[in-house]
Amino acid sequence: MKPVAGRFTARTVRVKAPGKVNVSLDVGPLRPDGYHSVASVYLAVSLYEEVAATSTETPGITVSLSADSTLDLDAVDIPLDGNNLAYKAAAIMADVSEHATGVHLEITKRVPVAGGMGGGSADAAATLLACDALWNSGLSREELAHLAAELGADVPFSLLGGTAVGLGLGDKLSPALAKAQTHWVLVTADYGLSTPEVYRTLDRLRDAEGVNATEPTGVDPQILTALRSGDAEALSRVLVNDLQRASIELAPSLRDTLGIGESHGAIAGIVSGSGPTVALLADDSLTADGLAEDLRRYGLSAIAVHGPVPGARIISDTLI
């Protein structure tokens, strides 16, 4: 369809961006600024958020959730105003784009909310790329990554995808050359965990035990070696998440989920990030599919995924 001269023609750019699991997460002590330094290995997995950005003749940014979402939208509290990370991403893009119009963002939610998988960050990354294309901003991926870092530590990774090492607040990313596939089952919860609360709980547990955590400076090279070769057995021996015990302290049922998974064929399990999503490592895709089916018989919400997968990318660009 060609635009008619003198008449506004709407255009929709649709982008998908992956959620992630933290294959490892080392957490340093509480810093004077209230944050914690981390050393983490991020793996982008095949569970995607989608954002459809449509230009509007009316100025401003509006947000809605798609009926195609696989999450129970009635059970989650997702802001549709300036508190939404995708809204903030569109606002940043409007500030740096010469030809910004109004925009409506329709988000298809598939990554659990407050589940430690970076779903909101995926929305933001997808929005940055969609608005860049919609408004012909012409920003490079590196420039988009700088904007992404302003929105949160996980946003640049969702833009990048693949496998990466994150240092500092998790925002200092170094891509890792690990293209071999590993297979996982994600067990999602019908509740969320507050990331700040999980970190506070870890600090409390450490204080009670007299543990003096040290600043993390890098990740275990054995993790990257296992990911590069796709050696699930080797990877199972080096999975680590310093936040896991804090997440279990706040949600004890996570321990049961890990136990059920490992008793039904997972070779290892880990709470992803601050939880409550549990990532169970499987030998191969067939085992992952069978494990997910077994867990669903227990009434658990389980989905088989693989990684690494690419970061945010445009899947359609159409005039309306």
JSON list of N, CA and C in Angstrom, two decimals, residues 173-214:
[
{"chain": "A", "resi": 173, "resn": "LEU", "atom": "N", "xyz": [28.36, -5.40, 29.41]},
{"chain": "A", "resi": 173, "resn": "LEU", "atom": "CA", "xyz": [28.19, -6.66, 28.69]},
{"chain": "A", "resi": 173, "resn": "LEU", "atom": "C", "xyz": [29.35, -6.97, 27.78]},
{"chain": "A", "resi": 174, "resn": "SER", "atom": "N", "xyz": [29.74, -8.24, 27.79]},
{"chain": "A", "resi": 174, "resn": "SER", "atom": "CA", "xyz": [30.74, -8.75, 26.85]},
{"chain": "A", "resi": 174, "resn": "SER", "atom": "C", "xyz": [30.14, -9.98, 26.18]},
{"chain": "A", "resi": 175, "resn": "PRO", "atom": "N", "xyz": [29.89, -9.91, 24.87]},
{"chain": "A", "resi": 175, "resn": "PRO", "atom": "CA", "xyz": [29.33, -11.09, 24.18]},
{"chain": "A", "resi": 175, "resn": "PRO", "atom": "C", "xyz": [30.26, -12.30, 24.35]},
{"chain": "A", "resi": 176, "resn": "ALA", "atom": "N", "xyz": [29.67, -13.46, 24.54]},
{"chain": "A", "resi": 176, "resn": "ALA", "atom": "CA", "xyz": [30.43, -14.71, 24.66]},
{"chain": "A", "resi": 176, "resn": "ALA", "atom": "C", "xyz": [30.15, -15.56, 23.43]},
{"chain": "A", "resi": 177, "resn": "LEU", "atom": "N", "xyz": [31.21, -16.11, 22.85]},
{"chain": "A", "resi": 177, "resn": "LEU", "atom": "CA", "xyz": [31.05, -16.92, 21.65]},
{"chain": "A", "resi": 177, "resn": "LEU", "atom": "C", "xyz": [30.60, -18.31, 22.04]},
{"chain": "A", "resi": 178, "resn": "ALA", "atom": "N", "xyz": [29.31, -18.44, 22.32]},
{"chain": "A", "resi": 178, "resn": "ALA", "atom": "CA", "xyz": [28.75, -19.73, 22.72]},
{"chain": "A", "resi": 178, "resn": "ALA", "atom": "C", "xyz": [27.47, -19.94, 21.92]},
{"chain": "A", "resi": 179, "resn": "LYS", "atom": "N", "xyz": [27.59, -20.62, 20.79]},
{"chain": "A", "resi": 179, "resn": "LYS", "atom": "CA", "xyz": [26.45, -20.79, 19.89]},
{"chain": "A", "resi": 179, "resn": "LYS", "atom": "C", "xyz": [25.80, -22.16, 19.98]},
{"chain": "A", "resi": 180, "resn": "ALA", "atom": "N", "xyz": [26.47, -23.11, 20.65]},
{"chain": "A", "resi": 180, "resn": "ALA", "atom": "CA", "xyz": [25.89, -24.44, 20.79]},
{"chain": "A", "resi": 180, "resn": "ALA", "atom": "C", "xyz": [24.62, -24.35, 21.64]},
{"chain": "A", "resi": 181, "resn": "GLN", "atom": "N", "xyz": [23.62, -25.15, 21.30]},
{"chain": "A", "resi": 181, "resn": "GLN", "atom": "CA", "xyz": [22.34, -25.07, 21.99]},
{"chain": "A", "resi": 181, "resn": "GLN", "atom": "C", "xyz": [22.34, -25.87, 23.29]},
{"chain": "A", "resi": 182, "resn": "THR", "atom": "N", "xyz": [21.72, -25.30, 24.30]},
{"chain": "A", "resi": 182, "resn": "THR", "atom": "CA", "xyz": [21.37, -26.05, 25.50]},
{"chain": "A", "resi": 182, "resn": "THR", "atom": "C", "xyz": [19.86, -25.99, 25.65]},
{"chain": "A", "resi": 183, "resn": "HIS", "atom": "N", "xyz": [19.31, -26.98, 26.34]},
{"chain": "A", "resi": 183, "resn": "HIS", "atom": "CA", "xyz": [17.86, -27.14, 26.41]},
{"chain": "A", "resi": 183, "resn": "HIS", "atom": "C", "xyz": [17.40, -27.06, 27.86]},
{"chain": "A", "resi": 184, "resn": "TRP", "atom": "N", "xyz": [16.32, -26.34, 28.06]},
{"chain": "A", "resi": 184, "resn": "TRP", "atom": "CA", "xyz": [15.86, -26.03, 29.41]},
{"chain": "A", "resi": 184, "resn": "TRP", "atom": "C", "xyz": [14.35, -26.20, 29.49]},
{"chain": "A", "resi": 185, "resn": "VAL", "atom": "N", "xyz": [13.87, -26.40, 30.70]},
{"chain": "A", "resi": 185, "resn": "VAL", "atom": "CA", "xyz": [12.44, -26.30, 30.99]},
{"chain": "A", "resi": 185, "resn": "VAL", "atom": "C", "xyz": [12.28, -25.18, 32.01]},
{"chain": "A", "resi": 186, "resn": "LEU", "atom": "N", "xyz": [11.46, -24.21, 31.66]},
{"chain": "A", "resi": 186, "resn": "LEU", "atom": "CA", "xyz": [11.19, -23.10, 32.56]},
{"chain": "A", "resi": 186, "resn": "LEU", "atom": "C", "xyz": [9.90, -23.39, 33.31]},
{"chain": "A", "resi": 187, "resn": "VAL", "atom": "N", "xyz": [9.99, -23.35, 34.62]},
{"chain": "A", "resi": 187, "resn": "VAL", "atom": "CA", "xyz": [8.80, -23.54, 35.47]},
{"chain": "A", "resi": 187, "resn": "VAL", "atom": "C", "xyz": [8.45, -22.17, 36.04]},
{"chain": "A", "resi": 188, "resn": "THR", "atom": "N", "xyz": [7.35, -21.64, 35.59]},
{"chain": "A", "resi": 188, "resn": "THR", "atom": "CA", "xyz": [6.96, -20.29, 35.99]},
{"chain": "A", "resi": 188, "resn": "THR", "atom": "C", "xyz": [5.97, -20.35, 37.15]},
{"chain": "A", "resi": 189, "resn": "ALA", "atom": "N", "xyz": [5.91, -19.27, 37.90]},
{"chain": "A", "resi": 189, "resn": "ALA", "atom": "CA", "xyz": [5.03, -19.20, 39.07]},
{"chain": "A", "resi": 189, "resn": "ALA", "atom": "C", "xyz": [3.87, -18.26, 38.78]},
{"chain": "A", "resi": 190, "resn": "ASP", "atom": "N", "xyz": [2.80, -18.42, 39.56]},
{"chain": "A", "resi": 190, "resn": "ASP", "atom": "CA", "xyz": [1.66, -17.51, 39.41]},
{"chain": "A", "resi": 190, "resn": "ASP", "atom": "C", "xyz": [1.77, -16.32, 40.35]},
{"chain": "A", "resi": 191, "resn": "TYR", "atom": "N", "xyz": [2.98, -16.07, 40.81]},
{"chain": "A", "resi": 191, "resn": "TYR", "atom": "CA", "xyz": [3.27, -14.91, 41.66]},
{"chain": "A", "resi": 191, "resn": "TYR", "atom": "C", "xyz": [4.63, -14.37, 41.25]},
{"chain": "A", "resi": 192, "resn": "GLY", "atom": "N", "xyz": [4.94, -13.17, 41.68]},
{"chain": "A", "resi": 192, "resn": "GLY", "atom": "CA", "xyz": [6.24, -12.59, 41.40]},
{"chain": "A", "resi": 192, "resn": "GLY", "atom": "C", "xyz": [7.04, -12.42, 42.68]},
{"chain": "A", "resi": 193, "resn": "LEU", "atom": "N", "xyz": [8.33, -12.16, 42.52]},
{"chain": "A", "resi": 193, "resn": "LEU", "atom": "CA", "xyz": [9.18, -11.80, 43.65]},
{"chain": "A", "resi": 193, "resn": "LEU", "atom": "C", "xyz": [9.80, -10.44, 43.35]},
{"chain": "A", "resi": 194, "resn": "SER", "atom": "N", "xyz": [9.81, -9.58, 44.34]},
{"chain": "A", "resi": 194, "resn": "SER", "atom": "CA", "xyz": [10.43, -8.27, 44.19]},
{"chain": "A", "resi": 194, "resn": "SER", "atom": "C", "xyz": [11.95, -8.42, 44.20]},
{"chain": "A", "resi": 195, "resn": "THR", "atom": "N", "xyz": [12.59, -7.98, 43.12]},
{"chain": "A", "resi": 195, "resn": "THR", "atom": "CA", "xyz": [14.05, -8.10, 43.04]},
{"chain": "A", "resi": 195, "resn": "THR", "atom": "C", "xyz": [14.74, -7.39, 44.21]},
{"chain": "A", "resi": 196, "resn": "PRO", "atom": "N", "xyz": [14.37, -6.14, 44.55]},
{"chain": "A", "resi": 196, "resn": "PRO", "atom": "CA", "xyz": [15.01, -5.49, 45.71]},
{"chain": "A", "resi": 196, "resn": "PRO", "atom": "C", "xyz": [14.83, -6.28, 47.00]},
{"chain": "A", "resi": 197, "resn": "GLU", "atom": "N", "xyz": [13.66, -6.90, 47.17]},
{"chain": "A", "resi": 197, "resn": "GLU", "atom": "CA", "xyz": [13.40, -7.68, 48.39]},
{"chain": "A", "resi": 197, "resn": "GLU", "atom": "C", "xyz": [14.28, -8.92, 48.43]},
{"chain": "A", "resi": 198, "resn": "VAL", "atom": "N", "xyz": [14.50, -9.55, 47.28]},
{"chain": "A", "resi": 198, "resn": "VAL", "atom": "CA", "xyz": [15.38, -10.73, 47.24]},
{"chain": "A", "resi": 198, "resn": "VAL", "atom": "C", "xyz": [16.81, -10.33, 47.61]},
{"chain": "A", "resi": 199, "resn": "TYR", "atom": "N", "xyz": [17.28, -9.21, 47.08]},
{"chain": "A", "resi": 199, "resn": "TYR", "atom": "CA", "xyz": [18.62, -8.74, 47.44]},
{"chain": "A", "resi": 199, "resn": "TYR", "atom": "C", "xyz": [18.71, -8.40, 48.93]},
{"chain": "A", "resi": 200, "resn": "ARG", "atom": "N", "xyz": [17.69, -7.76, 49.47]},
{"chain": "A", "resi": 200, "resn": "ARG", "atom": "CA", "xyz": [17.70, -7.43, 50.90]},
{"chain": "A", "resi": 200, "resn": "ARG", "atom": "C", "xyz": [17.73, -8.71, 51.75]},
{"chain": "A", "resi": 201, "resn": "THR", "atom": "N", "xyz": [17.02, -9.73, 51.30]},
{"chain": "A", "resi": 201, "resn": "THR", "atom": "CA", "xyz": [17.00, -11.00, 52.02]},
{"chain": "A", "resi": 201, "resn": "THR", "atom": "C", "xyz": [18.37, -11.66, 51.98]},
{"chain": "A", "resi": 202, "resn": "LEU", "atom": "N", "xyz": [19.04, -11.60, 50.85]},
{"chain": "A", "resi": 202, "resn": "LEU", "atom": "CA", "xyz": [20.40, -12.14, 50.75]},
{"chain": "A", "resi": 202, "resn": "LEU", "atom": "C", "xyz": [21.33, -11.41, 51.72]},
{"chain": "A", "resi": 203, "resn": "ASP", "atom": "N", "xyz": [21.24, -10.08, 51.76]},
{"chain": "A", "resi": 203, "resn": "ASP", "atom": "CA", "xyz": [22.08, -9.31, 52.69]},
{"chain": "A", "resi": 203, "resn": "ASP", "atom": "C", "xyz": [21.81, -9.73, 54.13]},
{"chain": "A", "resi": 204, "resn": "ARG", "atom": "N", "xyz": [20.53, -9.93, 54.46]},
{"chain": "A", "resi": 204, "resn": "ARG", "atom": "CA", "xyz": [20.16, -10.32, 55.83]},
{"chain": "A", "resi": 204, "resn": "ARG", "atom": "C", "xyz": [20.71, -11.70, 56.17]},
{"chain": "A", "resi": 205, "resn": "LEU", "atom": "N", "xyz": [20.60, -12.65, 55.24]},
{"chain": "A", "resi": 205, "resn": "LEU", "atom": "CA", "xyz": [21.12, -13.98, 55.47]},
{"chain": "A", "resi": 205, "resn": "LEU", "atom": "C", "xyz": [22.63, -13.97, 55.65]},
{"chain": "A", "resi": 206, "resn": "ARG", "atom": "N", "xyz": [23.30, -13.19, 54.84]},
{"chain": "A", "resi": 206, "resn": "ARG", "atom": "CA", "xyz": [24.76, -13.09, 54.96]},
{"chain": "A", "resi": 206, "resn": "ARG", "atom": "C", "xyz": [25.16, -12.47, 56.29]},
{"chain": "A", "resi": 207, "resn": "ASP", "atom": "N", "xyz": [24.46, -11.41, 56.69]},
{"chain": "A", "resi": 207, "resn": "ASP", "atom": "CA", "xyz": [24.77, -10.76, 57.96]},
{"chain": "A", "resi": 207, "resn": "ASP", "atom": "C", "xyz": [24.59, -11.73, 59.13]},
{"chain": "A", "resi": 208, "resn": "ALA", "atom": "N", "xyz": [23.51, -12.50, 59.08]},
{"chain": "A", "resi": 208, "resn": "ALA", "atom": "CA", "xyz": [23.22, -13.45, 60.16]},
{"chain": "A", "resi": 208, "resn": "ALA", "atom": "C", "xyz": [24.29, -14.54, 60.25]},
{"chain": "A", "resi": 209, "resn": "GLU", "atom": "N", "xyz": [24.90, -14.86, 59.11]},
{"chain": "A", "resi": 209, "resn": "GLU", "atom": "CA", "xyz": [25.92, -15.91, 59.07]},
{"chain": "A", "resi": 209, "resn": "GLU", "atom": "C", "xyz": [27.33, -15.36, 59.21]},
{"chain": "A", "resi": 210, "resn": "GLY", "atom": "N", "xyz": [27.44, -14.04, 59.26]},
{"chain": "A", "resi": 210, "resn": "GLY", "atom": "CA", "xyz": [28.77, -13.42, 59.34]},
{"chain": "A", "resi": 210, "resn": "GLY", "atom": "C", "xyz": [29.59, -13.58, 58.08]},
{"chain": "A", "resi": 211, "resn": "VAL", "atom": "N", "xyz": [28.89, -13.71, 56.94]},
{"chain": "A", "resi": 211, "resn": "VAL", "atom": "CA", "xyz": [29.57, -13.89, 55.66]},
{"chain": "A", "resi": 211, "resn": "VAL", "atom": "C", "xyz": [30.00, -12.54, 55.10]},
{"chain": "A", "resi": 212, "resn": "ASN", "atom": "N", "xyz": [31.26, -12.42, 54.75]},
{"chain": "A", "resi": 212, "resn": "ASN", "atom": "CA", "xyz": [31.77, -11.21, 54.12]},
{"chain": "A", "resi": 212, "resn": "ASN", "atom": "C", "xyz": [31.95, -11.48, 52.62]},
{"chain": "A", "resi": 213, "resn": "ALA", "atom": "N", "xyz": [30.95, -11.08, 51.85]},
{"chain": "A", "resi": 213, "resn": "ALA", "atom": "CA", "xyz": [31.02, -11.29, 50.40]},
{"chain": "A", "resi": 213, "resn": "ALA", "atom": "C", "xyz": [32.08, -10.39, 49.78]},
{"chain": "A", "resi": 214, "resn": "THR", "atom": "N", "xyz": [32.66, -10.86, 48.70]},
{"chain": "A", "resi": 214, "resn": "THR", "atom": "CA", "xyz": [33.68, -10.07, 47.99]},
{"chain": "A", "resi": 214, "resn": "THR", "atom": "C", "xyz": [33.12, -9.58, 46.66]}
]
